[in-house]
Amino acid sequence: MRRALIDDVAVGWDELGTDLLDDAPPPLVAALTGGENWPSRTLDHLITPDGSPPVRMTVTEETADEQDMQWGYVLRQEGIEVISLLHEDIGPLVHWATNPRTVFSDHPAHWSSSAPAPASQVSRSTPPPSAPAASPAKAGTQRPASRR
């Protein structure tokens, strides 16, 4: 995932497509996409104010506050740490084995570092994947140090 989302893109993404699901079981892909298929698109046609070539935006602990970001995502070995930057400096972990049909809250205050990821349900409108899926994610016990 790191290679697909970060290493293989020069500047950034305009849209993530179904090509990221190429190795997923076909019934799961159909359930997630409604049977549609579209490619990922990178930000290839950016024009900077001074005419210089666009560069990838780098976010660090020092620059995150200046960049007016609301969410942060850290790809970890065990899953994705989801950080509501409006409320926390660290966030709960959504494990890689989490059923991709799980519905999560999009309210920033629900993503507390001291609670499990706010999974509310697995969508019942789509058929189950062909392989057994894990139950909704729980927050990991190991947490990185806060930026404060």
PDB file of C-alpha atoms in Angstrom:
ATOM      1  CA  MET A   1       0.000   0.000   0.000  1.00  0.00           C
ATOM      2  CA  ARG A   2       2.869   2.350   0.807  1.00  0.00           C
ATOM      3  CA  ARG A   3       4.375   1.755  -2.611  1.00  0.00           C
ATOM      4  CA  ALA A   4       1.071   2.325  -4.396  1.00  0.00           C
ATOM      5  CA  LEU A   5       0.019   5.416  -2.456  1.00  0.00           C
ATOM      6  CA  ILE A   6       3.345   7.120  -1.757  1.00  0.00           C
ATOM      7  CA  ASP A   7       6.382   5.718  -3.524  1.00  0.00           C
ATOM      8  CA  ASP A   8       4.893   5.385  -7.026  1.00  0.00           C
ATOM      9  CA  VAL A   9       3.475   8.916  -7.322  1.00  0.00           C
ATOM     10  CA  ALA A  10       5.478  12.040  -8.133  1.00  0.00           C
ATOM     11  CA  VAL A  11       3.261  14.726  -6.585  1.00  0.00           C
ATOM     12  CA  GLY A  12      -0.075  13.379  -5.368  1.00  0.00           C
ATOM     13  CA  TRP A  13      -3.421  11.853  -6.215  1.00  0.00           C
ATOM     14  CA  ASP A  14      -6.425  13.371  -7.933  1.00  0.00           C
ATOM     15  CA  GLU A  15      -8.460  10.190  -7.422  1.00  0.00           C
ATOM     16  CA  LEU A  16      -7.820   6.662  -6.168  1.00  0.00           C
ATOM     17  CA  GLY A  17      -9.349   4.060  -8.464  1.00  0.00           C
ATOM     18  CA  THR A  18     -10.355   0.440  -8.468  1.00  0.00           C
ATOM     19  CA  ASP A  19      -6.881  -0.557  -9.680  1.00  0.00           C
ATOM     20  CA  LEU A  20      -5.886  -0.566  -5.993  1.00  0.00           C
ATOM     21  CA  LEU A  21      -8.211  -3.570  -5.637  1.00  0.00           C
ATOM     22  CA  ASP A  22      -6.625  -5.644  -8.418  1.00  0.00           C
ATOM     23  CA  ASP A  23      -5.600  -8.473  -6.065  1.00  0.00           C
ATOM     24  CA  ALA A  24      -8.825  -8.495  -4.000  1.00  0.00           C
ATOM     25  CA  PRO A  25     -11.425 -11.265  -4.393  1.00  0.00           C
ATOM     26  CA  PRO A  26     -13.819 -10.419  -7.269  1.00  0.00           C
ATOM     27  CA  PRO A  27     -16.993 -10.596  -5.102  1.00  0.00           C
ATOM     28  CA  LEU A  28     -15.492  -8.069  -2.671  1.00  0.00           C
ATOM     29  CA  VAL A  29     -14.439  -5.752  -5.506  1.00  0.00           C
ATOM     30  CA  ALA A  30     -17.975  -5.903  -6.912  1.00  0.00           C
ATOM     31  CA  ALA A  31     -19.446  -5.179  -3.468  1.00  0.00           C
ATOM     32  CA  LEU A  32     -17.169  -2.177  -2.923  1.00  0.00           C
ATOM     33  CA  THR A  33     -17.413  -0.679  -6.407  1.00  0.00           C
ATOM     34  CA  GLY A  34     -20.877  -1.706  -7.580  1.00  0.00           C
ATOM     35  CA  GLY A  35     -19.163  -3.483 -10.459  1.00  0.00           C
ATOM     36  CA  GLU A  36     -17.688  -0.260 -11.849  1.00  0.00           C
ATOM     37  CA  ASN A  37     -14.047   0.053 -12.808  1.00  0.00           C
ATOM     38  CA  TRP A  38     -11.958   3.237 -13.004  1.00  0.00           C
ATOM     39  CA  PRO A  39      -8.237   3.998 -12.887  1.00  0.00           C
ATOM     40  CA  SER A  40      -6.409   5.989 -10.255  1.00  0.00           C
ATOM     41  CA  ARG A  41      -5.401   9.437 -11.483  1.00  0.00           C
ATOM     42  CA  THR A  42      -2.386  11.398 -10.347  1.00  0.00           C
ATOM     43  CA  LEU A  43      -2.098  15.168 -10.146  1.00  0.00           C
ATOM     44  CA  ASP A  44      -0.295  15.613 -13.455  1.00  0.00           C
ATOM     45  CA  HIS A  45      -1.522  18.982 -14.675  1.00  0.00           C
ATOM     46  CA  LEU A  46      -0.685  21.275 -11.778  1.00  0.00           C
ATOM     47  CA  ILE A  47       0.464  24.811 -12.424  1.00  0.00           C
ATOM     48  CA  THR A  48       2.324  26.601  -9.649  1.00  0.00           C
ATOM     49  CA  PRO A  49       1.971  30.367  -9.145  1.00  0.00           C
ATOM     50  CA  ASP A  50       5.600  31.000 -10.093  1.00  0.00           C
ATOM     51  CA  GLY A  51       5.695  28.497 -12.966  1.00  0.00           C
ATOM     52  CA  SER A  52       8.144  26.148 -11.242  1.00  0.00           C
ATOM     53  CA  PRO A  53       7.539  22.388 -11.411  1.00  0.00           C
ATOM     54  CA  PRO A  54       5.107  21.176  -8.713  1.00  0.00           C
ATOM     55  CA  VAL A  55       6.591  19.250  -5.828  1.00  0.00           C
ATOM     56  CA  ARG A  56       5.077  16.828  -3.395  1.00  0.00           C
ATOM     57  CA  MET A  57       3.723  18.410  -0.228  1.00  0.00           C
ATOM     58  CA  THR A  58       5.688  17.097   2.715  1.00  0.00           C
ATOM     59  CA  VAL A  59       3.928  16.913   6.046  1.00  0.00           C
ATOM     60  CA  THR A  60       5.995  16.642   9.193  1.00  0.00           C
ATOM     61  CA  GLU A  61       5.212  17.143  12.858  1.00  0.00           C
ATOM     62  CA  GLU A  62       6.610  20.657  12.480  1.00  0.00           C
ATOM     63  CA  THR A  63       4.583  21.607   9.374  1.00  0.00           C
ATOM     64  CA  ALA A  64       1.223  19.871   9.989  1.00  0.00           C
ATOM     65  CA  ASP A  65      -0.299  22.787  11.926  1.00  0.00           C
ATOM     66  CA  GLU A  66       0.678  25.319   9.223  1.00  0.00           C
ATOM     67  CA  GLN A  67      -0.926  23.289   6.434  1.00  0.00           C
ATOM     68  CA  ASP A  68      -4.503  23.479   7.778  1.00  0.00           C
ATOM     69  CA  MET A  69      -4.953  19.717   7.601  1.00  0.00           C
ATOM     70  CA  GLN A  70      -7.946  18.086   9.268  1.00  0.00           C
ATOM     71  CA  TRP A  71      -6.985  14.416   8.995  1.00  0.00           C
ATOM     72  CA  GLY A  72      -3.741  12.484   9.037  1.00  0.00           C
ATOM     73  CA  TYR A  73      -3.154   8.887   7.998  1.00  0.00           C
ATOM     74  CA  VAL A  74      -0.037   6.979   9.001  1.00  0.00           C
ATOM     75  CA  LEU A  75       0.599   3.664   7.260  1.00  0.00           C
ATOM     76  CA  ARG A  76       1.952   1.291   9.892  1.00  0.00           C
ATOM     77  CA  GLN A  77       2.972  -2.367   9.674  1.00  0.00           C
ATOM     78  CA  GLU A  78      -0.218  -3.456  11.477  1.00  0.00           C
ATOM     79  CA  GLY A  79      -2.683  -1.018   9.910  1.00  0.00           C
ATOM     80  CA  ILE A  80      -3.577   2.629   9.299  1.00  0.00           C
ATOM     81  CA  GLU A  81      -3.442   5.109  12.154  1.00  0.00           C
ATOM     82  CA  VAL A  82      -6.245   7.637  11.605  1.00  0.00           C
ATOM     83  CA  ILE A  83      -5.652  10.998  13.264  1.00  0.00           C
ATOM     84  CA  SER A  84      -8.260  13.701  13.650  1.00  0.00           C
ATOM     85  CA  LEU A  85      -5.839  16.609  13.657  1.00  0.00           C
ATOM     86  CA  LEU A  86      -8.549  18.939  14.952  1.00  0.00           C
ATOM     87  CA  HIS A  87      -8.734  16.962  18.209  1.00  0.00           C
ATOM     88  CA  GLU A  88      -5.643  14.779  18.672  1.00  0.00           C
ATOM     89  CA  ASP A  89      -2.003  14.311  17.787  1.00  0.00           C
ATOM     90  CA  ILE A  90      -2.308  10.521  17.574  1.00  0.00           C
ATOM     91  CA  GLY A  91      -5.223   8.298  16.653  1.00  0.00           C
ATOM     92  CA  PRO A  92      -6.627   4.789  16.822  1.00  0.00           C
ATOM     93  CA  LEU A  93      -5.401   2.070  14.516  1.00  0.00           C
ATOM     94  CA  VAL A  94      -7.556   0.436  11.841  1.00  0.00           C
ATOM     95  CA  HIS A  95      -5.955  -2.961  11.283  1.00  0.00           C
ATOM     96  CA  TRP A  96      -5.230  -4.158   7.748  1.00  0.00           C
ATOM     97  CA  ALA A  97      -7.483  -7.189   8.363  1.00  0.00           C
ATOM     98  CA  THR A  98     -10.530  -4.969   8.971  1.00  0.00           C
ATOM     99  CA  ASN A  99     -13.450  -5.813   6.712  1.00  0.00           C
ATOM    100  CA  PRO A 100     -13.304  -3.107   4.005  1.00  0.00           C
ATOM    101  CA  ARG A 101     -17.112  -2.853   4.093  1.00  0.00           C
ATOM    102  CA  THR A 102     -16.986  -1.582   7.680  1.00  0.00           C
ATOM    103  CA  VAL A 103     -18.700   1.770   8.103  1.00  0.00           C
ATOM    104  CA  PHE A 104     -16.780   4.290  10.220  1.00  0.00           C
ATOM    105  CA  SER A 105     -17.869   7.593  11.695  1.00  0.00           C
ATOM    106  CA  ASP A 106     -16.558  10.611   9.822  1.00  0.00           C
ATOM    107  CA  HIS A 107     -16.992  12.926  12.811  1.00  0.00           C
ATOM    108  CA  PRO A 108     -13.484  14.026  13.910  1.00  0.00           C
ATOM    109  CA  ALA A 109     -14.321  13.947  17.628  1.00  0.00           C
ATOM    110  CA  HIS A 110     -15.093  10.200  17.390  1.00  0.00           C
ATOM    111  CA  TRP A 111     -11.485   9.391  16.461  1.00  0.00           C
ATOM    112  CA  SER A 112      -9.951   9.518  19.937  1.00  0.00           C
ATOM    113  CA  SER A 113      -6.555   7.993  20.584  1.00  0.00           C
ATOM    114  CA  SER A 114      -7.890   6.485  23.813  1.00  0.00           C
ATOM    115  CA  ALA A 115     -10.774   4.584  22.179  1.00  0.00           C
ATOM    116  CA  PRO A 116     -11.231   1.979  19.459  1.00  0.00           C
ATOM    117  CA  ALA A 117     -11.682   3.188  15.891  1.00  0.00           C
ATOM    118  CA  PRO A 118     -15.338   4.258  15.634  1.00  0.00           C
ATOM    119  CA  ALA A 119     -16.653   1.394  13.509  1.00  0.00           C
ATOM    120  CA  SER A 120     -20.420   1.479  13.595  1.00  0.00           C
ATOM    121  CA  GLN A 121     -21.361  -1.449  11.391  1.00  0.00           C
ATOM    122  CA  VAL A 122     -20.510  -3.574   8.400  1.00  0.00           C
ATOM    123  CA  SER A 123     -22.631  -2.621   5.429  1.00  0.00           C
ATOM    124  CA  ARG A 124     -25.425  -5.140   4.995  1.00  0.00           C
ATOM    125  CA  SER A 125     -26.260  -3.963   1.475  1.00  0.00           C
ATOM    126  CA  THR A 126     -23.303  -5.752  -0.063  1.00  0.00           C
ATOM    127  CA  PRO A 127     -22.541  -9.466  -0.155  1.00  0.00           C
ATOM    128  CA  PRO A 128     -19.812 -10.769   2.161  1.00  0.00           C
ATOM    129  CA  PRO A 129     -16.296 -11.155   0.736  1.00  0.00           C
ATOM    130  CA  SER A 130     -15.265 -14.612  -0.449  1.00  0.00           C
ATOM    131  CA  ALA A 131     -12.679 -14.887   2.342  1.00  0.00           C
ATOM    132  CA  PRO A 132     -13.545 -14.527   6.046  1.00  0.00           C
ATOM    133  CA  ALA A 133     -13.168 -10.941   7.220  1.00  0.00           C
ATOM    134  CA  ALA A 134     -11.986  -9.677  10.556  1.00  0.00           C
ATOM    135  CA  SER A 135     -14.315  -7.984  12.976  1.00  0.00           C
ATOM    136  CA  PRO A 136     -14.283  -4.165  13.183  1.00  0.00           C
ATOM    137  CA  ALA A 137     -10.951  -2.719  14.256  1.00  0.00           C
ATOM    138  CA  LYS A 138      -9.946  -1.871  17.773  1.00  0.00           C
ATOM    139  CA  ALA A 139      -7.354   0.671  18.783  1.00  0.00           C
ATOM    140  CA  GLY A 140      -3.870  -0.758  19.052  1.00  0.00           C
ATOM    141  CA  THR A 141      -2.174  -0.899  22.402  1.00  0.00           C
ATOM    142  CA  GLN A 142       1.143   0.494  21.228  1.00  0.00           C
ATOM    143  CA  ARG A 143       0.891   4.189  20.452  1.00  0.00           C
ATOM    144  CA  PRO A 144       3.501   6.567  19.119  1.00  0.00           C
ATOM    145  CA  ALA A 145       4.535   9.476  21.290  1.00  0.00           C
ATOM    146  CA  SER A 146       2.401  12.585  21.063  1.00  0.00           C
ATOM    147  CA  ARG A 147       3.705  15.580  19.122  1.00  0.00           C
ATOM    148  CA  ARG A 148       3.050  17.923  22.013  1.00  0.00           C
TER     149      ARG A 148
END
